[in-house]
GROMACS .gro file of C-alpha atoms in nm:
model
  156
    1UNK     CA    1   9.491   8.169  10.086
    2UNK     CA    2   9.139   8.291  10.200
    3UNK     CA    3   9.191   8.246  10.526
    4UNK     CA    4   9.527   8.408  10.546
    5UNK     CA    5   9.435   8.727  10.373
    6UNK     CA    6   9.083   8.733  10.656
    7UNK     CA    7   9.366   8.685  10.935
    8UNK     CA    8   9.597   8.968  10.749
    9UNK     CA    9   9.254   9.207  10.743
   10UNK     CA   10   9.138   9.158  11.080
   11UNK     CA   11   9.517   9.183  11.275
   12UNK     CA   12   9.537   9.518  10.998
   13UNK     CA   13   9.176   9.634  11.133
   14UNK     CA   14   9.259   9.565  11.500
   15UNK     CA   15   9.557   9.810  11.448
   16UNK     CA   16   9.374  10.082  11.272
   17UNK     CA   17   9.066  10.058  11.523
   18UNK     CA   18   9.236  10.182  11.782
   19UNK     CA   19   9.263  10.507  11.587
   20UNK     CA   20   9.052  10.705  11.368
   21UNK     CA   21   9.121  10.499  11.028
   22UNK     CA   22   9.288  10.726  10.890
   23UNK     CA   23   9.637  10.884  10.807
   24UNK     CA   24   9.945  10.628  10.748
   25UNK     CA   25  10.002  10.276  10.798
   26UNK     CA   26  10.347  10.117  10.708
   27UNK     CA   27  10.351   9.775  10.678
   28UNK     CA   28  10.611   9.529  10.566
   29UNK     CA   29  10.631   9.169  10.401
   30UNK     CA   30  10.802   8.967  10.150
   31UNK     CA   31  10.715   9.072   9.831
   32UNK     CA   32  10.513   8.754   9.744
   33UNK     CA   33  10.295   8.795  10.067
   34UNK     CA   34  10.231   9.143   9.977
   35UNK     CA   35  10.073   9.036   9.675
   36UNK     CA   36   9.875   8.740   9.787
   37UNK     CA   37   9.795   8.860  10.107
   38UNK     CA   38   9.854   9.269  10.215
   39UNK     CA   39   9.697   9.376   9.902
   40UNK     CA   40   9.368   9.208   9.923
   41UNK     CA   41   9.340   9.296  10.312
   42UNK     CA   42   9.413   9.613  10.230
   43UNK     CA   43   9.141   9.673   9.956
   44UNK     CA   44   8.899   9.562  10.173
   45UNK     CA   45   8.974   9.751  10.455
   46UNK     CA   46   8.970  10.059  10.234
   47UNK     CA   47   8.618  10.028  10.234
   48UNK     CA   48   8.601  10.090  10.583
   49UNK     CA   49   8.883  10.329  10.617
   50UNK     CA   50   8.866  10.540  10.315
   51UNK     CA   51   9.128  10.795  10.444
   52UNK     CA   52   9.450  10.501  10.518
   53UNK     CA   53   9.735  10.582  10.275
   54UNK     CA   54   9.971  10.280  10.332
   55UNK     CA   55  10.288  10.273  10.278
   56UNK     CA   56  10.401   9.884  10.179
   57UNK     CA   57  10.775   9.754  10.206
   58UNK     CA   58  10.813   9.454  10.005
   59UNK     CA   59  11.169   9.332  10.154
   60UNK     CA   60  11.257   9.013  10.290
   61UNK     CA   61  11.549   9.144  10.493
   62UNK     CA   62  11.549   9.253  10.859
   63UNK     CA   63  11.158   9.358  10.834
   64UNK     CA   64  11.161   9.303  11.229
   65UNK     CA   65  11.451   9.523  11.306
   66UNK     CA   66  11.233   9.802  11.080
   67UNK     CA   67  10.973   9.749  11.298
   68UNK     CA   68  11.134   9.800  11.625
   69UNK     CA   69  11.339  10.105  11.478
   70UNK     CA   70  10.989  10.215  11.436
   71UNK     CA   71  10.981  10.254  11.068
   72UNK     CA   72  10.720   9.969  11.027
   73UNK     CA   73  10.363   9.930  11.166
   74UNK     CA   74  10.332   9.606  11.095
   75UNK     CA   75  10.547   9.322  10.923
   76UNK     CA   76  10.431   8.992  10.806
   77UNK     CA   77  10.742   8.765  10.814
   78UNK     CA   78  10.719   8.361  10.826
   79UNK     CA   79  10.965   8.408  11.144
   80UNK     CA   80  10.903   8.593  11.444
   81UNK     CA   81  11.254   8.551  11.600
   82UNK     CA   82  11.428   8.873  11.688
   83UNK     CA   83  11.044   9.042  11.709
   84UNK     CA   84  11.210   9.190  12.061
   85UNK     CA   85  10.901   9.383  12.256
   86UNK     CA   86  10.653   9.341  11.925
   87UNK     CA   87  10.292   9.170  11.949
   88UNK     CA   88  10.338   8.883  11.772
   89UNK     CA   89  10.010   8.713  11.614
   90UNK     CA   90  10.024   8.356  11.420
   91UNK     CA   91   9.837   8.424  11.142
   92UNK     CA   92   9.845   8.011  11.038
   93UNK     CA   93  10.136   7.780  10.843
   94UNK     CA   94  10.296   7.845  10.556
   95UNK     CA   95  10.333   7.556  10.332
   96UNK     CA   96  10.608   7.531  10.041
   97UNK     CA   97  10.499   7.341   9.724
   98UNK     CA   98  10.735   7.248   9.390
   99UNK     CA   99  10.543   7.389   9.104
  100UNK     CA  100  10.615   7.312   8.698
  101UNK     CA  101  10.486   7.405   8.355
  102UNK     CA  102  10.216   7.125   8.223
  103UNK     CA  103  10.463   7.049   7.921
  104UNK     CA  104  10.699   6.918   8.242
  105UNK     CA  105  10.790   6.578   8.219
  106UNK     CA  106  10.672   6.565   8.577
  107UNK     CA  107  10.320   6.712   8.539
  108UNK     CA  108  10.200   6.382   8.424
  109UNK     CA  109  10.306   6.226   8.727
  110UNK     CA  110  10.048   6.137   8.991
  111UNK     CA  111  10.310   6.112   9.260
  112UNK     CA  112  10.644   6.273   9.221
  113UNK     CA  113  10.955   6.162   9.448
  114UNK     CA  114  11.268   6.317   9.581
  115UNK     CA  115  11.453   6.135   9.307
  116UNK     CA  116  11.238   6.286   9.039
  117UNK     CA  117  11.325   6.631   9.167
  118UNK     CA  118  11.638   6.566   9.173
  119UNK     CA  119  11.676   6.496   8.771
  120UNK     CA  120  11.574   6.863   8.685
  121UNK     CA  121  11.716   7.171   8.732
  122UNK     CA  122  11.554   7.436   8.956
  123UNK     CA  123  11.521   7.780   8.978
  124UNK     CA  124  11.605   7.942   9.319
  125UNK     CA  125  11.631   8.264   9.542
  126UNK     CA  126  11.989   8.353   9.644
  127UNK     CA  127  12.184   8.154   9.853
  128UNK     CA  128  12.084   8.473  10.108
  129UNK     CA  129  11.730   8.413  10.116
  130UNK     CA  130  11.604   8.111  10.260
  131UNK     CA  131  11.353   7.924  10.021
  132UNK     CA  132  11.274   7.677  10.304
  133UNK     CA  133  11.398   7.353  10.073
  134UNK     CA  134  11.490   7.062  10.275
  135UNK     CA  135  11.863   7.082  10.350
  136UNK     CA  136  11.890   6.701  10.298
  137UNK     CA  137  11.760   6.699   9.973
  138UNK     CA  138  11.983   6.781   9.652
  139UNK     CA  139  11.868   6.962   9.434
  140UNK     CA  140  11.996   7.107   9.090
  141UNK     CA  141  12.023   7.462   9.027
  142UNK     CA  142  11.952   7.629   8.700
  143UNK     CA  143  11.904   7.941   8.737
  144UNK     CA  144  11.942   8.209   9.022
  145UNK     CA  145  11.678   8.502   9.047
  146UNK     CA  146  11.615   8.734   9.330
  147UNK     CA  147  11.217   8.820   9.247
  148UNK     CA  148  10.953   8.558   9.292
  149UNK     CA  149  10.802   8.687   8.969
  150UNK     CA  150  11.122   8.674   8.749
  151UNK     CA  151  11.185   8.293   8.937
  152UNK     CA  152  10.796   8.260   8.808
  153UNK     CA  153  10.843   8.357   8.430
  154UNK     CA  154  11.201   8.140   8.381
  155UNK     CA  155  10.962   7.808   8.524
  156UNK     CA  156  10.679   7.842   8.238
   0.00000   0.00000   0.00000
């Protein structure tokens, strides 16, 4: 996470040093990235440019197509496709993990397989927005929520 928010500072600082620092920035990312990665760029490079009023979208829709209407800055997406004309930087990979609660039967377990997964019931975006679970994997669905935070409180 460290070395994604450093990446997220320094492509945010090459933009703004080609200005003054100041005035307004609009960026856009998923809402999780905002908070694990925008926001802690951001307060750093606050230091440096005291006078930057950003303006943060936390979407996960068309976030390119904002940017090439020219109503975003910047946009931190996981996929670059339909970027048209933009500067596109790889920042580094995203990995995907399975989380539970440590009262989870499975938190015990040292290794956890597909067919463990597959006993319990999951929580998940909608059917819209792309979670990134393997397609050839079943999975049992719980519980439908469309912010990472709600998703967060119904797991613990």
């Amino acid at each position: 996470m460290r070395s994604a928010t450093l990446a997220v500072e320094s492509a945010l600082d090459q933009v703004l040093s080609s200005e003054e620092g100041s005035g307004e920035v609009h960026i856009g990312a998923p809402g999780p990235y905002c908070a694990l990665y925008v926001i802690p760029a951001l307060r750093k490079l606050r230091e440096t440019y005291p006078n930057l009023v950003p303006h943060l979208t936390s979407a996960s829709g068309s976030l390119a197509r904002a940017m090439e209407d020219g109503d975003l800055d910047i946009v931190l997406t996981e996929n670059a496709e339909g970027a048209g004309s933009a500067h596109v930087t790889r920042l580094g990979p995203v990995t995907y993990s399975v989380y539970c609660g440590l009262d989870h039967p499975l938190a015990a377990g040292l290794t956890v397989t597909a067919s463990d997964l597959s006993r319990y019931p999951f929580v998940v975006p909608p059917s819209e927005l792309d979670d990134n679970w393997p397609p050839h994997l079943p999975r049992h669905v719980g519980m439908v929520v469309h912010q990472l935070h709600v998703a967060v409180m119904a797991c613990a």
